[in-house]
Amino acid sequence: MNTNPIPLYGDRFQTDPVGLYREMRETHGPVVPILLAGNVPAWLVIGYRELHQVATNSDVFARSTRHWNAWGRVPEGWPMTPIINQIPSILYSDGEEHRRRARAISAALEAVDRHELRTVTTRMADRLVDGFCTSTGADLRQVYTSRLAGLVVGWTFGLDDAEGERLSSLITALVDADEDSAKAQGETFALLSELAASRAARPGHDVPSRMFAHPAGYTPQEIVEDLLVVLAAATQNVGEWLGNSLRLVLTDDRFAASVFGARSSVREALNEVLWEDTPCQVQPARFPTQDVELGGKLLRRGDMVLLGLAGANHDRQVHQGAAASHGGNHAHLSFSRGEHGCPYPAQEIAEIITTVGVEVLMDRLPDIELAVAPDEVRWRHSPWMRGVVSLPVHFSPAPRMGEV
Ligand code: HEM
C-alpha cells in the first residue's frame, strides 16, 4: 500500500473525485497527508466526524494564517498565495474580531426581504434569458449560470442594473483567472470602494449600509474587505450550484421527466448536487493552536488543515451510496459548520437564487436539451471548486419577455 502523501492536483479531481476520495480513505483514513503545489505539506480532512470536529472547535483549529508553521517553505510565485494569503476580513479573523464581523454580515443578509429577492431574481433571470432565447443554442455557463448571482448580489448591495452588470462581468473575469483577472480585481476593488464611500455618506436600504449602521463599528476599508468576501463566496458558489444543478437536471432521466412543472423535483436536484457535486470541494484552511490528535494522526501546532467537504459528504457514515435518494436529508457539510460556516441567511439567499435560476430557465425554454453527450461535459480543473467548464444546450427559439 502506498502511504505517501497525495498530491492535491491532477485530473482525478475532475474525472473521478468520488473514487479518489475512496482510495484516500482506504489508504490513509479520515485525515490524509497531502502535498500542495510546490510540495508544500498539509492535511486534508475527509472524515465526516473529524471534519465536524475541526469546523466546530475554532479555539483549537484557528483560521488565521499567521499560525501556519510552513511559511518558510512557500516557493516564490506560489500559485496558492492568493488563496492562502491573509487579507484582514471575516474569513481570516478569529475570536471576538471574527464574531464582530460575522454578526454584522449575518444581520445585513438576514434583512434582505426574501419575497423581494425572489421577485428581483426572477426579473434578472428573465433578462439574462432574453439575451439568448431568440437563438437556438447557448453555453449556459457563459450567458447564465456565471452571471445571475453577481446581478442579484449587486442588487442586495444597492447597485443599479448597469452597475450590477459591470460587477457581474468583473467577477466572471476574476473567476476565469486569465490575463484579465488582475485588472478585474483592481476594478472590483475600486467599484466596491466607491460603493462603500457613497453608502457611508448616504445610507440606503442595502447590505453595505446595514453593515455601516451595525454596532460592529465597521470602517469603510473593513466594509470593502468583507463585501469582497460576500461577493466571491456568493457568486462562485451559487454560480456552480446553479450550473451543477442544471447539468443534473439535463442529464439525469429521474429529473428530466419531472422537473418541468414540478417544483419539488428542483429542490431535490439542488439537494442532490450538494451531496454529490458540491461547489466548494475543499475549503482552506485551519491551523491547530496546539499539537492535536485527529482521526489517528498527530497534527502539529501550525500545520495546515484543509476541509475536505466533498470527501466528508461521501463518508459512508452519512452517505447511502450514489444511487440512494437523499430526499430531505440536509446533513451534508457543503456549507461547513461552526463559527466560520457559511452564514445561515447566506444559505437561504443562495437557495432562492439557485431555485429561481433553474425554474425560470425551464419555464422559458421548455424543450431545452444538452447539446453534447452527458459524458462530454467537462469539469473545471480545480481541486477546490467543482463546476462545469461549459454547459452547451440547444432549444427552440422563444420570444423575449416583452414580446410574449
Ligand atoms: C451554494 C452556495 C454556497 C456554498 C456552497 C457556500 C459555502 C461556503 C463555505 C464552505 C464557506 C466556508 C466555511 C468554512 O471555512 O468553514 C462559506 C463561507 C462564507 N459564505 Fe458561503 N456558500 C454559498 C453561498 C453564499 C452566499 C450566497 C453568500 C452571501 C450572500 C455567502 C457568504 C459567505 C460568507 C460571508 C462566508 C464567510 C463566513 C465566515 O468565515 O465566518 N455564501 N460559504
Short mmCIF file of C-alpha atoms and ligand atoms in Angstrom, two decimals:
data_model
loop_
_atom_site.label_atom_id
_atom_site.label_comp_id
_atom_site.label_asym_id
_atom_site.label_seq_id
_atom_site.Cartn_x
_atom_site.Cartn_y
_atom_site.Cartn_z
CA MET A 1 0.00 0.00 0.00
CA ASN A 2 1.39 3.39 -0.99
CA THR A 3 1.16 5.60 2.08
CA ASN A 4 2.95 8.61 0.56
CA PRO A 5 1.25 11.99 0.77
CA ILE A 6 -1.29 12.53 -2.01
CA PRO A 7 -0.84 15.50 -4.37
CA LEU A 8 -3.80 17.89 -4.25
CA TYR A 9 -3.76 18.38 -8.00
CA GLY A 10 -4.20 16.28 -11.11
CA ASP A 11 -7.02 15.13 -13.39
CA ARG A 12 -8.81 12.79 -11.00
CA PHE A 13 -10.24 15.71 -9.01
CA GLN A 14 -12.21 16.40 -12.20
CA THR A 15 -12.74 12.95 -13.68
CA ASP A 16 -13.28 10.73 -10.62
CA PRO A 17 -13.34 12.65 -7.32
CA VAL A 18 -15.50 10.04 -5.57
CA GLY A 19 -13.13 7.19 -6.46
CA LEU A 20 -10.16 9.33 -5.46
CA TYR A 21 -11.63 10.16 -2.04
CA ARG A 22 -12.48 6.46 -1.53
CA GLU A 23 -8.88 5.46 -2.25
CA MET A 24 -7.59 8.20 0.05
CA ARG A 25 -9.84 6.90 2.84
CA GLU A 26 -8.77 3.27 2.30
CA THR A 27 -5.08 4.18 2.38
CA HIS A 28 -4.93 6.95 4.97
CA GLY A 29 -8.23 7.01 6.87
CA PRO A 30 -10.19 10.19 7.58
CA VAL A 31 -7.19 12.55 7.79
CA VAL A 32 -4.98 12.45 4.71
CA PRO A 33 -1.43 13.81 4.36
CA ILE A 34 -1.32 15.79 1.13
CA LEU A 35 1.06 17.87 -0.93
CA LEU A 36 0.04 21.21 -2.37
CA ALA A 37 1.72 22.66 -5.47
CA GLY A 38 5.47 23.11 -4.83
CA ASN A 39 5.41 20.07 -2.49
CA VAL A 40 4.09 22.13 0.41
CA PRO A 41 2.63 19.70 3.01
CA ALA A 42 -0.85 19.92 4.54
CA TRP A 43 -3.65 17.67 5.87
CA LEU A 44 -6.96 17.04 4.12
CA VAL A 45 -9.81 16.04 6.44
CA ILE A 46 -12.33 13.79 4.63
CA GLY A 47 -13.96 12.04 7.62
CA TYR A 48 -17.42 13.39 8.41
CA ARG A 49 -16.96 13.30 12.19
CA GLU A 50 -13.39 14.62 12.03
CA LEU A 51 -14.38 17.49 9.74
CA HIS A 52 -17.19 18.41 12.07
CA GLN A 53 -14.68 18.42 14.94
CA VAL A 54 -12.31 20.76 13.07
CA ALA A 55 -15.03 23.17 11.91
CA THR A 56 -16.74 23.47 15.28
CA ASN A 57 -13.64 23.79 17.51
CA SER A 58 -12.35 27.18 16.49
CA ASP A 59 -10.20 27.55 19.64
CA VAL A 60 -8.13 24.51 18.66
CA PHE A 61 -8.39 24.93 14.87
CA ALA A 62 -7.76 28.62 14.18
CA ARG A 63 -8.50 30.38 10.90
CA SER A 64 -5.77 32.98 10.80
CA THR A 65 -2.85 32.03 8.54
CA ARG A 66 -0.42 33.74 10.94
CA HIS A 67 -0.47 30.39 12.82
CA TRP A 68 0.92 28.47 9.83
CA ASN A 69 4.25 26.74 10.55
CA ALA A 70 5.35 26.35 6.90
CA TRP A 71 5.52 29.92 5.58
CA GLY A 72 9.27 29.33 5.08
CA ARG A 73 8.58 26.50 2.59
CA VAL A 74 6.48 28.59 0.22
CA PRO A 75 8.30 28.93 -3.12
CA GLU A 76 8.47 32.26 -4.94
CA GLY A 77 5.40 32.87 -7.13
CA TRP A 78 3.50 30.07 -5.38
CA PRO A 79 0.14 29.67 -7.20
CA MET A 80 -1.75 29.21 -3.93
CA THR A 81 -0.69 32.56 -2.48
CA PRO A 82 -3.99 34.28 -3.40
CA ILE A 83 -5.94 31.50 -1.67
CA ILE A 84 -3.83 31.34 1.48
CA ASN A 85 -2.73 34.96 1.70
CA GLN A 86 -4.03 36.73 4.73
CA ILE A 87 -6.33 39.62 3.94
CA PRO A 88 -7.96 41.08 7.05
CA SER A 89 -11.60 40.03 6.63
CA ILE A 90 -14.29 37.86 8.18
CA LEU A 91 -12.65 34.85 6.51
CA TYR A 92 -9.26 35.11 8.17
CA SER A 93 -10.13 36.55 11.58
CA ASP A 94 -10.54 34.63 14.82
CA GLY A 95 -12.28 35.08 18.18
CA GLU A 96 -14.01 38.36 19.02
CA GLU A 97 -12.78 40.10 15.84
CA HIS A 98 -14.44 37.38 13.78
CA ARG A 99 -17.66 37.47 15.82
CA ARG A 100 -17.85 41.26 15.40
CA ARG A 101 -17.77 40.94 11.61
CA ALA A 102 -19.88 37.78 11.43
CA ARG A 103 -22.71 39.29 13.47
CA ALA A 104 -22.86 42.39 11.24
CA ILE A 105 -22.79 40.43 7.99
CA SER A 106 -25.39 37.93 9.14
CA ALA A 107 -27.70 40.74 10.27
CA ALA A 108 -27.22 42.63 6.98
CA LEU A 109 -28.02 39.50 4.94
CA GLU A 110 -30.90 38.47 7.21
CA ALA A 111 -32.61 41.80 6.48
CA VAL A 112 -32.77 41.11 2.72
CA ASP A 113 -36.52 40.73 2.05
CA ARG A 114 -36.95 37.15 0.79
CA HIS A 115 -40.08 37.92 -1.22
CA GLU A 116 -38.41 40.86 -2.96
CA LEU A 117 -35.29 38.75 -3.51
CA ARG A 118 -37.34 36.12 -5.31
CA THR A 119 -39.05 38.78 -7.46
CA VAL A 120 -35.76 40.51 -8.35
CA THR A 121 -34.01 37.19 -9.08
CA THR A 122 -36.84 36.25 -11.43
CA ARG A 123 -36.52 39.62 -13.21
CA MET A 124 -32.72 39.24 -13.54
CA ALA A 125 -33.01 35.63 -14.76
CA ASP A 126 -35.62 36.68 -17.33
CA ARG A 127 -33.34 39.48 -18.51
CA LEU A 128 -30.44 37.06 -18.98
CA VAL A 129 -32.66 34.58 -20.84
CA ASP A 130 -33.87 37.45 -23.07
CA GLY A 131 -30.25 37.82 -24.18
CA PHE A 132 -30.16 34.40 -25.90
CA CYS A 133 -33.69 32.94 -26.15
CA THR A 134 -34.32 34.01 -29.76
CA SER A 135 -31.37 31.89 -30.95
CA THR A 136 -31.25 28.07 -30.93
CA GLY A 137 -28.35 27.42 -28.59
CA ALA A 138 -26.02 28.84 -25.95
CA ASP A 139 -23.34 27.99 -23.44
CA LEU A 140 -25.31 28.37 -20.20
CA ARG A 141 -22.19 28.90 -18.13
CA GLN A 142 -21.18 31.95 -20.17
CA VAL A 143 -24.56 33.59 -20.54
CA TYR A 144 -26.48 32.48 -17.47
CA THR A 145 -25.04 30.49 -14.55
CA SER A 146 -21.89 32.57 -14.04
CA ARG A 147 -23.86 35.85 -14.26
CA LEU A 148 -27.08 35.51 -12.31
CA ALA A 149 -25.66 35.50 -8.77
CA GLY A 150 -23.47 38.57 -9.48
CA LEU A 151 -26.50 40.52 -10.67
CA VAL A 152 -28.60 39.55 -7.67
CA VAL A 153 -25.85 40.16 -5.12
CA GLY A 154 -25.21 43.54 -6.82
CA TRP A 155 -28.86 44.35 -6.16
CA THR A 156 -28.54 43.40 -2.45
CA PHE A 157 -25.57 45.84 -2.36
CA GLY A 158 -27.85 48.60 -3.69
CA LEU A 159 -26.28 48.75 -7.18
CA ASP A 160 -28.48 49.65 -10.14
CA ASP A 161 -28.84 47.22 -13.06
CA ALA A 162 -25.95 48.71 -15.09
CA GLU A 163 -23.57 48.65 -12.09
CA GLY A 164 -24.75 45.12 -11.26
CA GLU A 165 -23.95 44.07 -14.86
CA ARG A 166 -20.49 45.58 -14.51
CA LEU A 167 -19.86 43.79 -11.23
CA SER A 168 -21.13 40.51 -12.63
CA SER A 169 -18.77 40.78 -15.67
CA LEU A 170 -15.84 41.65 -13.42
CA ILE A 171 -16.48 38.61 -11.25
CA THR A 172 -16.72 36.37 -14.32
CA ALA A 173 -13.32 37.70 -15.47
CA LEU A 174 -11.89 37.17 -11.99
CA VAL A 175 -13.10 33.59 -11.81
CA ASP A 176 -11.81 32.77 -15.29
CA ALA A 177 -8.33 33.56 -13.91
CA ASP A 178 -6.91 34.64 -17.27
CA GLU A 179 -4.70 37.64 -18.09
CA ASP A 180 -7.63 39.99 -17.41
CA SER A 181 -8.15 38.83 -13.84
CA ALA A 182 -5.61 41.18 -12.18
CA LYS A 183 -7.25 44.13 -13.95
CA ALA A 184 -10.70 42.83 -12.96
CA GLN A 185 -9.57 42.52 -9.34
CA GLY A 186 -8.42 46.16 -9.30
CA GLU A 187 -11.68 47.35 -10.87
CA THR A 188 -13.81 45.29 -8.47
CA PHE A 189 -11.94 46.80 -5.54
CA ALA A 190 -12.42 50.32 -6.96
CA LEU A 191 -16.14 49.74 -7.56
CA LEU A 192 -16.67 48.42 -4.00
CA SER A 193 -14.61 51.29 -2.51
CA GLU A 194 -16.80 53.81 -4.33
CA LEU A 195 -19.88 51.97 -3.14
CA ALA A 196 -18.68 51.96 0.50
CA ALA A 197 -17.84 55.68 0.36
CA SER A 198 -21.23 56.53 -1.12
CA ARG A 199 -23.15 54.44 1.49
CA ALA A 200 -21.11 55.98 4.32
CA ALA A 201 -22.24 59.41 3.10
CA ARG A 202 -25.82 58.46 2.12
CA PRO A 203 -27.09 55.23 3.69
CA GLY A 204 -29.74 53.27 1.82
CA HIS A 205 -31.67 50.01 2.30
CA ASP A 206 -28.86 47.69 1.29
CA VAL A 207 -26.22 45.32 2.68
CA PRO A 208 -23.28 47.81 2.92
CA SER A 209 -25.49 50.48 4.56
CA ARG A 210 -26.70 47.97 7.13
CA MET A 211 -23.10 46.91 7.84
CA PHE A 212 -22.16 50.57 8.47
CA ALA A 213 -25.17 51.02 10.75
CA HIS A 214 -24.38 47.90 12.81
CA PRO A 215 -22.84 48.41 16.30
CA ALA A 216 -19.81 46.43 15.00
CA GLY A 217 -18.39 49.85 14.03
CA TYR A 218 -17.11 48.99 10.55
CA THR A 219 -14.65 51.32 8.83
CA PRO A 220 -15.06 51.87 5.03
CA GLN A 221 -11.91 49.77 4.46
CA GLU A 222 -13.33 46.86 6.50
CA ILE A 223 -16.60 47.10 4.59
CA VAL A 224 -14.76 46.70 1.29
CA GLU A 225 -12.80 43.69 2.63
CA ASP A 226 -15.95 41.91 3.74
CA LEU A 227 -18.06 42.89 0.72
CA LEU A 228 -15.37 41.22 -1.39
CA VAL A 229 -15.73 38.02 0.68
CA VAL A 230 -19.52 38.06 0.36
CA LEU A 231 -19.29 38.72 -3.36
CA ALA A 232 -16.72 35.99 -4.04
CA ALA A 233 -18.42 33.42 -1.77
CA ALA A 234 -21.83 34.11 -3.29
CA THR A 235 -21.01 34.36 -6.99
CA GLN A 236 -18.58 31.46 -7.17
CA ASN A 237 -20.63 29.03 -5.09
CA VAL A 238 -24.07 29.95 -6.37
CA GLY A 239 -22.82 30.01 -9.98
CA GLU A 240 -21.51 26.44 -9.63
CA TRP A 241 -24.55 25.27 -7.66
CA LEU A 242 -26.80 26.55 -10.44
CA GLY A 243 -24.58 25.10 -13.19
CA ASN A 244 -24.22 21.71 -11.48
CA SER A 245 -27.96 21.54 -10.80
CA LEU A 246 -28.79 22.32 -14.44
CA ARG A 247 -26.29 19.70 -15.55
CA LEU A 248 -28.00 17.13 -13.32
CA VAL A 249 -31.49 18.06 -14.49
CA LEU A 250 -30.42 17.97 -18.16
CA THR A 251 -28.55 14.67 -17.94
CA ASP A 252 -30.47 12.53 -15.47
CA ASP A 253 -33.75 10.91 -16.55
CA ARG A 254 -35.06 10.94 -12.98
CA PHE A 255 -35.20 14.74 -13.17
CA ALA A 256 -35.65 15.27 -16.89
CA ALA A 257 -39.12 13.77 -16.75
CA SER A 258 -40.30 15.55 -13.64
CA VAL A 259 -38.61 18.95 -13.29
CA PHE A 260 -40.77 20.70 -15.84
CA GLY A 261 -43.66 21.92 -13.78
CA ALA A 262 -42.74 20.00 -10.59
CA ARG A 263 -41.13 22.43 -8.18
CA SER A 264 -40.38 19.72 -5.59
CA SER A 265 -38.01 17.99 -8.04
CA VAL A 266 -35.99 21.19 -8.42
CA ARG A 267 -35.41 21.23 -4.65
CA GLU A 268 -34.43 17.55 -4.75
CA ALA A 269 -31.97 18.18 -7.59
CA LEU A 270 -30.40 21.09 -5.68
CA ASN A 271 -30.01 18.97 -2.55
CA GLU A 272 -28.56 16.05 -4.50
CA VAL A 273 -25.94 18.36 -6.01
CA LEU A 274 -24.86 19.48 -2.53
CA TRP A 275 -24.26 15.81 -1.65
CA GLU A 276 -22.72 14.61 -4.92
CA ASP A 277 -21.10 17.60 -6.68
CA THR A 278 -20.90 20.35 -4.11
CA PRO A 279 -19.44 23.63 -5.45
CA CYS A 280 -16.85 24.03 -2.69
CA GLN A 281 -14.96 20.71 -2.64
CA VAL A 282 -12.03 21.73 -0.46
CA GLN A 283 -12.05 24.79 1.78
CA PRO A 284 -8.84 26.34 3.13
CA ALA A 285 -7.75 26.36 5.94
CA ARG A 286 -7.39 25.85 9.68
CA PHE A 287 -4.25 25.74 11.83
CA PRO A 288 -4.08 23.82 15.16
CA THR A 289 -3.11 26.13 18.02
CA GLN A 290 -1.52 23.11 19.80
CA ASP A 291 -0.41 19.59 18.87
CA VAL A 292 -3.60 17.57 18.48
CA GLU A 293 -4.62 14.03 17.57
CA LEU A 294 -7.26 13.75 14.86
CA GLY A 295 -8.51 10.60 13.12
CA GLY A 296 -5.44 8.65 14.27
CA LYS A 297 -2.91 11.26 13.04
CA LEU A 298 -0.79 13.62 15.10
CA LEU A 299 -1.20 17.15 13.79
CA ARG A 300 1.49 19.58 14.88
CA ARG A 301 0.78 23.08 16.04
CA GLY A 302 0.55 25.36 12.99
CA ASP A 303 0.10 22.55 10.41
CA MET A 304 -2.24 23.48 7.59
CA VAL A 305 -5.56 21.61 7.71
CA LEU A 306 -7.90 21.76 4.71
CA LEU A 307 -11.61 21.00 4.98
CA GLY A 308 -12.42 18.19 2.52
CA LEU A 309 -16.14 18.99 2.33
CA ALA A 310 -16.82 16.82 -0.74
CA GLY A 311 -14.82 13.92 0.73
CA ALA A 312 -16.69 14.13 4.05
CA ASN A 313 -20.06 14.20 2.25
CA HIS A 314 -19.08 10.82 0.77
CA ASP A 315 -18.06 9.30 4.10
CA ARG A 316 -20.03 6.06 4.48
CA GLN A 317 -21.13 7.19 7.94
CA VAL A 318 -23.57 9.55 6.27
CA HIS A 319 -23.63 8.72 2.56
CA GLN A 320 -26.00 5.99 1.46
CA GLY A 321 -24.39 5.35 -1.95
CA ALA A 322 -24.74 7.26 -5.21
CA ALA A 323 -27.98 5.55 -6.20
CA ALA A 324 -29.78 6.43 -2.96
CA SER A 325 -32.22 9.28 -2.89
CA HIS A 326 -31.13 11.99 -0.47
CA GLY A 327 -34.74 13.06 -0.06
CA GLY A 328 -34.96 15.80 2.53
CA ASN A 329 -31.64 14.86 4.19
CA HIS A 330 -29.61 18.09 4.54
CA ALA A 331 -26.88 16.67 6.79
CA HIS A 332 -24.16 17.29 4.16
CA LEU A 333 -21.25 19.55 5.11
CA SER A 334 -21.34 21.66 1.93
CA PHE A 335 -21.88 24.90 3.86
CA SER A 336 -19.40 23.73 6.52
CA ARG A 337 -20.31 24.20 10.20
CA GLY A 338 -19.28 26.18 13.25
CA GLU A 339 -18.32 29.82 13.65
CA HIS A 340 -16.84 30.14 10.15
CA GLY A 341 -19.55 28.12 8.42
CA CYS A 342 -21.49 29.83 5.66
CA PRO A 343 -23.84 32.25 7.45
CA TYR A 344 -27.38 30.84 7.62
CA PRO A 345 -29.06 33.79 5.83
CA ALA A 346 -26.46 33.44 3.05
CA GLN A 347 -27.51 29.81 2.60
CA GLU A 348 -31.14 30.88 2.26
CA ILE A 349 -30.22 33.58 -0.27
CA ALA A 350 -28.19 31.01 -2.23
CA GLU A 351 -31.11 28.61 -2.32
CA ILE A 352 -33.54 31.24 -3.59
CA ILE A 353 -31.21 32.38 -6.40
CA THR A 354 -30.43 28.81 -7.47
CA THR A 355 -34.04 27.59 -7.33
CA VAL A 356 -35.34 30.57 -9.30
CA GLY A 357 -32.43 30.20 -11.75
CA VAL A 358 -33.45 26.62 -12.61
CA GLU A 359 -37.19 27.35 -12.65
CA VAL A 360 -37.02 30.41 -14.93
CA LEU A 361 -34.82 28.65 -17.48
CA MET A 362 -37.09 25.60 -17.60
CA ASP A 363 -40.21 27.77 -17.85
CA ARG A 364 -38.83 29.92 -20.64
CA LEU A 365 -37.15 27.18 -22.71
CA PRO A 366 -39.27 24.07 -22.12
CA ASP A 367 -37.57 21.87 -24.75
CA ILE A 368 -34.02 22.76 -23.68
CA GLU A 369 -31.53 19.90 -24.11
CA LEU A 370 -27.84 19.35 -23.61
CA ALA A 371 -26.01 19.85 -26.92
CA VAL A 372 -23.29 17.29 -26.09
CA ALA A 373 -23.34 13.76 -24.70
CA PRO A 374 -23.57 13.78 -20.85
CA ASP A 375 -20.06 12.30 -20.50
CA GLU A 376 -18.63 15.08 -22.69
CA VAL A 377 -19.42 17.73 -20.08
CA ARG A 378 -16.03 18.80 -18.68
CA TRP A 379 -15.34 19.89 -15.11
CA ARG A 380 -13.23 22.87 -14.06
CA HIS A 381 -9.61 21.95 -13.45
CA SER A 382 -9.53 22.61 -9.73
CA PRO A 383 -9.39 20.58 -6.53
CA TRP A 384 -11.12 23.47 -4.73
CA MET A 385 -14.25 24.13 -6.76
CA ARG A 386 -16.48 21.79 -8.74
CA GLY A 387 -18.28 23.29 -11.69
CA VAL A 388 -18.67 22.68 -15.39
CA VAL A 389 -16.28 24.35 -17.85
CA SER A 390 -19.20 24.92 -20.19
CA LEU A 391 -22.80 23.78 -20.49
CA PRO A 392 -23.79 23.88 -24.19
CA VAL A 393 -27.53 23.50 -24.82
CA HIS A 394 -29.94 23.81 -27.71
CA PHE A 395 -33.62 24.75 -27.72
CA SER A 396 -36.37 26.08 -29.96
CA PRO A 397 -36.22 29.87 -30.27
CA ALA A 398 -38.57 31.59 -27.80
CA PRO A 399 -39.77 35.22 -27.64
CA ARG A 400 -38.24 37.81 -25.32
CA MET A 401 -40.33 38.65 -22.23
CA GLY A 402 -41.76 41.90 -23.56
CA GLU A 403 -42.69 40.15 -26.83
CA VAL A 404 -44.69 37.30 -25.28
C1 HEM B 1 -24.09 27.20 -2.94
C2 HEM B 1 -23.87 28.29 -2.28
C3 HEM B 1 -22.85 28.42 -1.21
C4 HEM B 1 -21.99 27.49 -0.70
C5 HEM B 1 -21.85 26.02 -1.09
C6 HEM B 1 -21.20 28.16 0.30
C7 HEM B 1 -20.23 27.54 1.05
C8 HEM B 1 -19.43 28.18 1.97
C9 HEM B 1 -18.33 27.57 2.67
C10 HEM B 1 -17.89 26.12 2.50
C11 HEM B 1 -17.79 28.52 3.48
C12 HEM B 1 -16.54 28.36 4.35
C13 HEM B 1 -16.86 27.74 5.65
C14 HEM B 1 -15.65 27.44 6.50
O1 HEM B 1 -14.50 27.89 6.25
O2 HEM B 1 -15.85 26.68 7.46
C15 HEM B 1 -18.55 29.73 3.30
C16 HEM B 1 -18.30 30.90 3.97
C17 HEM B 1 -18.96 32.07 3.73
N1 HEM B 1 -20.02 32.24 2.86
FE1 HEM B 1 -20.93 30.83 1.74
N2 HEM B 1 -21.59 29.46 0.38
C18 HEM B 1 -22.58 29.68 -0.53
C19 HEM B 1 -23.26 30.84 -0.77
C20 HEM B 1 -23.03 32.04 -0.12
C21 HEM B 1 -23.76 33.27 -0.35
C22 HEM B 1 -24.92 33.43 -1.33
C23 HEM B 1 -23.21 34.21 0.46
C24 HEM B 1 -23.57 35.65 0.63
C25 HEM B 1 -24.65 36.26 0.17
C26 HEM B 1 -22.15 33.55 1.22
C27 HEM B 1 -21.38 34.18 2.18
C28 HEM B 1 -20.39 33.57 2.91
C29 HEM B 1 -19.55 34.27 3.88
C30 HEM B 1 -19.64 35.73 4.27
C31 HEM B 1 -18.66 33.32 4.39
C32 HEM B 1 -17.56 33.54 5.45
C33 HEM B 1 -18.06 33.05 6.80
C34 HEM B 1 -17.01 33.18 7.89
O3 HEM B 1 -15.80 33.00 7.64
O4 HEM B 1 -17.41 33.43 9.03
N3 HEM B 1 -22.07 32.25 0.85
N4 HEM B 1 -19.54 29.51 2.38
#
